[in-house]
Amino acid sequence: MPDYRHALIIIVVMGLMTLATRILPVLIFGRGEKVPDYIMYLGRVVPYTAMGLLIVYCLRDVQILDAPHALPELAALAAVCLTHLWKHNTILSVVTGTVLYMILVQIVF
Amino acid sequence: MVTFIVLGIGYGLLMQKSGYGPLWSLASGLIIFSGTVQFVSVSMLGGGSVIMAAITALMVAARHIFFSISMIGRYSSEGRRKWYLFYALCDETYAMLSRNETPEGVDLSAYRLLVTMFDQGSWLLGSFLGGWIGTLLNFDSTGIDFAMTALFVTVFIDQWKSAENHIPAVLGVAATLACRLIFGRELFLIPAMVIIIAVLTVMRGRIEQKEGDTDA
């Protein structure tokens, strides 16, 4: 059985942090003060770094050295990229990649 | 909106398969209300450092700083209602309400509230449905967590196409990958974030110069 208390703490803490990114800028700069260029700069560029960070985070347990040498992951990633570049449809790309990955890890490898 | 429902179903399913039913997904959608943060949170609910979860949420949600700042002027006339509008300001809502296009003959204030509530409502509905479907269907869900990876890859591709400057995108992947190899799976996230912010700060001149080129 999962540790529900810990789960609740994690949700509340992550919720507070998310709320801070939405509300603190309003509390601090809501009266028309000039927003420091550095803050605006980080707000603009950090999102572009965050997606790469998240992708690596998702794949943190992949073992390239052991069989099946990350083949299911690589195949499914390729499927997502190709589908997305071809059709530009997020749902289609996600479903295609996930179904392929589930077939690969459950049946093929 | 349809996207929110479908992605919400994916999130709810993932939560259900990790041992957290539809009510958990609903509560998370009310407390966090950010798809990316919620997807990442699933792997952290079962254990792990609270501080790491906090810093990860901050980093992943950082784009909201930009959304909120650019809506301060527009929402200044909303009175108390603006606190809900800011709390629930997500990518979709920002995209719709920052364009300054209101349908003819519609009260702007009501329009903003409705768009925001519809977006949050469809996300909540989807994630609840996903959790519920997960309890009904008994299938082998091994590998369903790849949906999260796939979602982030699609956002990465969209961002790559819209950005003129690819240094931040490459930096995010490279720094995190290097830290994963050096620090191991438990510790790599925080050093990766420190390195990313440090490099962004040091290279600010170069990155902004490139951004500036595109404006000209």
Coordinates of N, CA and C in Angstrom, one line a residue, chain A:
Chain A
M1 N 0.9 -1.2 0.0 CA 0.0 0.0 0.0 C 0.9 1.2 0.0
P2 N 0.6 2.2 -0.9 CA 1.4 3.4 -0.9 C 1.3 4.2 0.4
D3 N 2.4 5.0 0.6 CA 2.4 5.9 1.8 C 1.7 7.1 1.4
Y4 N 0.4 7.1 1.8 CA -0.5 8.2 1.4 C -0.2 9.5 2.0
R5 N 0.4 9.5 3.3 CA 0.8 10.7 3.9 C 1.9 11.4 3.2
H6 N 2.9 10.6 2.8 CA 4.0 11.2 2.0 C 3.5 11.8 0.7
A7 N 2.6 11.0 0.0 CA 2.1 11.5 -1.2 C 1.4 12.8 -1.1
L8 N 0.6 13.0 0.0 CA -0.1 14.2 0.2 C 0.8 15.4 0.4
I9 N 1.9 15.1 1.2 CA 2.9 16.1 1.5 C 3.5 16.6 0.2
I10 N 3.9 15.6 -0.7 CA 4.5 15.9 -2.0 C 3.6 16.8 -2.8
I11 N 2.3 16.4 -2.9 CA 1.3 17.2 -3.7 C 1.2 18.6 -3.2
V12 N 1.1 18.7 -1.9 CA 0.9 20.1 -1.3 C 2.2 20.9 -1.5
V13 N 3.4 20.3 -1.3 CA 4.6 21.1 -1.5 C 4.8 21.5 -3.0
M14 N 4.5 20.6 -3.9 CA 4.7 20.9 -5.3 C 3.6 21.9 -5.7
G15 N 2.4 21.8 -5.1 CA 1.3 22.7 -5.4 C 1.7 24.2 -4.9
L16 N 2.3 24.2 -3.7 CA 2.7 25.6 -3.2 C 3.8 26.2 -4.1
M17 N 4.7 25.4 -4.6 CA 5.8 25.9 -5.4 C 5.2 26.4 -6.8
T18 N 4.3 25.6 -7.3 CA 3.6 26.0 -8.6 C 2.8 27.3 -8.4
L19 N 2.1 27.4 -7.2 CA 1.3 28.6 -6.9 C 2.3 29.8 -6.8
A20 N 3.4 29.5 -6.2 CA 4.4 30.6 -6.0 C 4.8 31.2 -7.4
T21 N 5.0 30.4 -8.4 CA 5.4 30.9 -9.7 C 4.3 31.7 -10.3
R22 N 3.0 31.4 -9.9 CA 1.9 32.2 -10.5 C 1.6 33.4 -9.7
I23 N 1.7 33.4 -8.4 CA 1.1 34.4 -7.6 C 2.2 35.4 -7.1
L24 N 3.4 34.9 -6.8 CA 4.5 35.8 -6.3 C 4.8 36.9 -7.3
P25 N 4.9 36.7 -8.6 CA 5.2 37.8 -9.5 C 4.1 38.9 -9.4
V26 N 2.9 38.5 -9.1 CA 1.8 39.5 -9.0 C 1.9 40.3 -7.7
L27 N 2.3 39.6 -6.6 CA 2.4 40.2 -5.3 C 3.6 41.2 -5.4
I28 N 4.7 40.8 -6.0 CA 5.9 41.6 -6.0 C 5.8 42.7 -7.0
F29 N 5.3 42.4 -8.2 CA 5.4 43.4 -9.3 C 4.0 44.0 -9.7
G30 N 3.0 43.7 -8.9 CA 1.6 44.0 -9.3 C 1.3 45.5 -9.2
R31 N 2.2 46.3 -8.6 CA 1.8 47.7 -8.5 C 2.6 48.5 -9.5
G32 N 3.0 47.9 -10.6 CA 3.6 48.6 -11.7 C 5.1 48.8 -11.6
E33 N 5.8 48.2 -10.5 CA 7.2 48.3 -10.5 C 7.8 47.6 -11.7
K34 N 9.0 48.0 -12.1 CA 9.6 47.4 -13.2 C 10.2 46.0 -12.8
V35 N 9.9 45.1 -13.7 CA 10.4 43.7 -13.4 C 11.9 43.7 -13.8
P36 N 12.8 43.2 -12.9 CA 14.2 43.1 -13.3 C 14.4 42.3 -14.6
D37 N 15.2 42.8 -15.5 CA 15.5 42.1 -16.7 C 15.9 40.7 -16.5
Y38 N 16.7 40.4 -15.5 CA 17.2 39.1 -15.2 C 16.1 38.1 -14.9
I39 N 15.0 38.6 -14.2 CA 13.9 37.7 -13.9 C 13.1 37.4 -15.2
M40 N 12.9 38.4 -16.0 CA 12.2 38.2 -17.3 C 13.0 37.3 -18.2
Y41 N 14.3 37.4 -18.1 CA 15.2 36.6 -19.0 C 15.0 35.1 -18.5
L42 N 15.1 34.9 -17.2 CA 15.0 33.5 -16.7 C 13.6 32.9 -17.0
G43 N 12.6 33.7 -16.9 CA 11.2 33.3 -17.2 C 11.1 32.9 -18.6
R44 N 11.8 33.6 -19.5 CA 11.8 33.3 -20.9 C 12.6 32.0 -21.3
V45 N 13.8 31.8 -20.7 CA 14.6 30.8 -21.2 C 14.6 29.5 -20.4
V46 N 14.2 29.6 -19.1 CA 14.2 28.3 -18.3 C 13.2 27.3 -18.8
P47 N 12.0 27.7 -19.3 CA 11.1 26.7 -19.9 C 11.8 25.8 -21.0
Y48 N 12.6 26.4 -21.8 CA 13.3 25.7 -22.9 C 14.3 24.7 -22.3
T49 N 14.9 25.0 -21.2 CA 15.8 24.0 -20.6 C 15.0 22.9 -19.8
A50 N 13.9 23.3 -19.3 CA 13.1 22.4 -18.4 C 12.6 21.2 -19.1
M51 N 12.2 21.3 -20.4 CA 11.7 20.2 -21.1 C 12.8 19.1 -21.3
G52 N 14.0 19.6 -21.7 CA 15.1 18.6 -21.9 C 15.5 17.9 -20.6
L53 N 15.4 18.7 -19.5 CA 15.7 18.1 -18.1 C 14.6 17.1 -17.8
L54 N 13.4 17.3 -18.2 CA 12.3 16.4 -17.9 C 12.4 15.1 -18.7
I55 N 12.8 15.3 -19.9 CA 13.0 14.1 -20.8 C 14.0 13.2 -20.2
V56 N 15.2 13.7 -19.9 CA 16.3 12.9 -19.3 C 15.8 12.3 -17.9
Y57 N 15.0 13.1 -17.2 CA 14.5 12.6 -15.9 C 13.6 11.4 -16.1
C58 N 12.8 11.4 -17.1 CA 11.9 10.3 -17.4 C 12.7 9.1 -17.8
L59 N 13.8 9.3 -18.4 CA 14.6 8.1 -19.0 C 15.7 7.8 -18.0
R60 N 15.6 8.2 -16.8 CA 16.8 8.1 -15.9 C 17.2 6.6 -15.6
D61 N 16.2 5.7 -15.7 CA 16.5 4.3 -15.3 C 16.8 3.4 -16.5
V62 N 16.9 4.0 -17.7 CA 17.2 3.2 -18.9 C 18.7 2.7 -18.8
Q63 N 18.9 1.4 -19.0 CA 20.2 0.9 -19.0 C 20.7 0.6 -20.4
I64 N 21.7 1.3 -20.9 CA 22.1 1.1 -22.3 C 23.0 -0.1 -22.4
L65 N 23.7 -0.4 -21.3 CA 24.7 -1.5 -21.4 C 24.1 -2.9 -21.3
D66 N 23.0 -3.0 -20.6 CA 22.4 -4.3 -20.5 C 21.3 -4.5 -21.6
A67 N 21.0 -5.8 -21.9 CA 19.9 -6.1 -22.8 C 18.6 -5.6 -22.2
P68 N 17.7 -5.1 -23.0 CA 17.7 -4.9 -24.5 C 18.3 -3.6 -25.0
H69 N 19.3 -3.1 -24.3 CA 20.1 -2.0 -24.7 C 19.2 -0.8 -25.1
A70 N 18.2 -0.5 -24.3 CA 17.3 0.7 -24.5 C 16.6 0.7 -25.9
L71 N 16.6 -0.5 -26.5 CA 15.9 -0.5 -27.8 C 14.4 -0.1 -27.8
P72 N 13.6 -0.6 -26.8 CA 12.2 -0.1 -26.7 C 12.1 1.4 -26.6
E73 N 12.9 2.0 -25.8 CA 12.9 3.4 -25.6 C 13.3 4.2 -26.9
L74 N 14.4 3.7 -27.5 CA 14.8 4.4 -28.7 C 13.8 4.3 -29.8
A75 N 13.2 3.1 -30.0 CA 12.2 2.9 -31.0 C 11.0 3.8 -30.7
A76 N 10.5 3.8 -29.5 CA 9.3 4.6 -29.2 C 9.6 6.1 -29.3
L77 N 10.8 6.5 -28.9 CA 11.2 7.9 -29.0 C 11.2 8.3 -30.5
A78 N 11.7 7.4 -31.3 CA 11.8 7.7 -32.8 C 10.3 7.8 -33.3
A79 N 9.4 6.9 -32.9 CA 8.1 6.9 -33.3 C 7.4 8.3 -32.9
V80 N 7.6 8.7 -31.7 CA 7.0 10.0 -31.2 C 7.5 11.1 -32.1
C81 N 8.9 11.2 -32.3 CA 9.4 12.3 -33.1 C 8.9 12.3 -34.5
L82 N 8.9 11.1 -35.2 CA 8.5 11.1 -36.6 C 7.0 11.4 -36.7
T83 N 6.2 10.9 -35.8 CA 4.7 11.2 -35.8 C 4.5 12.7 -35.6
H84 N 5.2 13.2 -34.7 CA 5.0 14.6 -34.4 C 5.5 15.6 -35.5
L85 N 6.6 15.2 -36.1 CA 7.1 16.1 -37.2 C 6.2 15.9 -38.4
W86 N 5.6 14.8 -38.5 CA 4.7 14.5 -39.7 C 3.3 15.1 -39.5
K87 N 2.7 14.9 -38.4 CA 1.3 15.3 -38.2 C 1.1 16.5 -37.3
H88 N 2.1 16.8 -36.5 CA 1.9 18.0 -35.5 C 0.7 17.8 -34.6
N89 N 0.4 16.6 -34.2 CA -0.7 16.4 -33.3 C -0.2 15.7 -32.1
T90 N -0.3 16.5 -31.0 CA 0.3 16.0 -29.7 C -0.3 14.7 -29.3
I91 N -1.7 14.6 -29.3 CA -2.3 13.4 -28.8 C -1.9 12.2 -29.6
L92 N -1.9 12.4 -31.0 CA -1.6 11.3 -31.9 C -0.1 10.8 -31.6
S93 N 0.8 11.7 -31.4 CA 2.2 11.4 -31.2 C 2.3 10.6 -29.9
V94 N 1.7 11.1 -28.8 CA 1.8 10.5 -27.5 C 1.2 9.1 -27.5
V95 N 0.0 8.9 -28.1 CA -0.6 7.6 -28.1 C 0.2 6.6 -29.0
T96 N 0.7 7.1 -30.1 CA 1.5 6.2 -31.0 C 2.7 5.7 -30.2
G97 N 3.5 6.6 -29.7 CA 4.7 6.2 -29.0 C 4.4 5.3 -27.8
T98 N 3.4 5.6 -27.0 CA 3.1 4.9 -25.8 C 2.6 3.5 -26.1
V99 N 1.7 3.4 -27.1 CA 1.2 2.0 -27.5 C 2.4 1.2 -28.0
L100 N 3.2 1.8 -28.9 CA 4.4 1.0 -29.4 C 5.3 0.6 -28.2
Y101 N 5.5 1.5 -27.3 CA 6.4 1.1 -26.2 C 5.8 0.0 -25.3
M102 N 4.5 0.1 -25.1 CA 3.8 -1.0 -24.2 C 3.9 -2.3 -24.9
I103 N 3.7 -2.3 -26.3 CA 3.8 -3.6 -27.0 C 5.3 -4.1 -26.9
L104 N 6.2 -3.2 -27.1 CA 7.6 -3.6 -27.1 C 8.0 -4.2 -25.8
V105 N 7.7 -3.5 -24.6 CA 8.2 -4.1 -23.3 C 7.3 -5.2 -22.9
Q106 N 6.1 -5.3 -23.3 CA 5.2 -6.4 -22.8 C 5.4 -7.7 -23.6
I107 N 5.5 -7.5 -25.0 CA 5.4 -8.7 -25.8 C 6.8 -9.0 -26.5
V108 N 7.4 -8.0 -27.0 CA 8.6 -8.3 -27.8 C 9.9 -8.6 -27.0
F109 N 10.1 -7.7 -26.0 CA 11.4 -7.9 -25.3 C 11.2 -8.6 -23.9

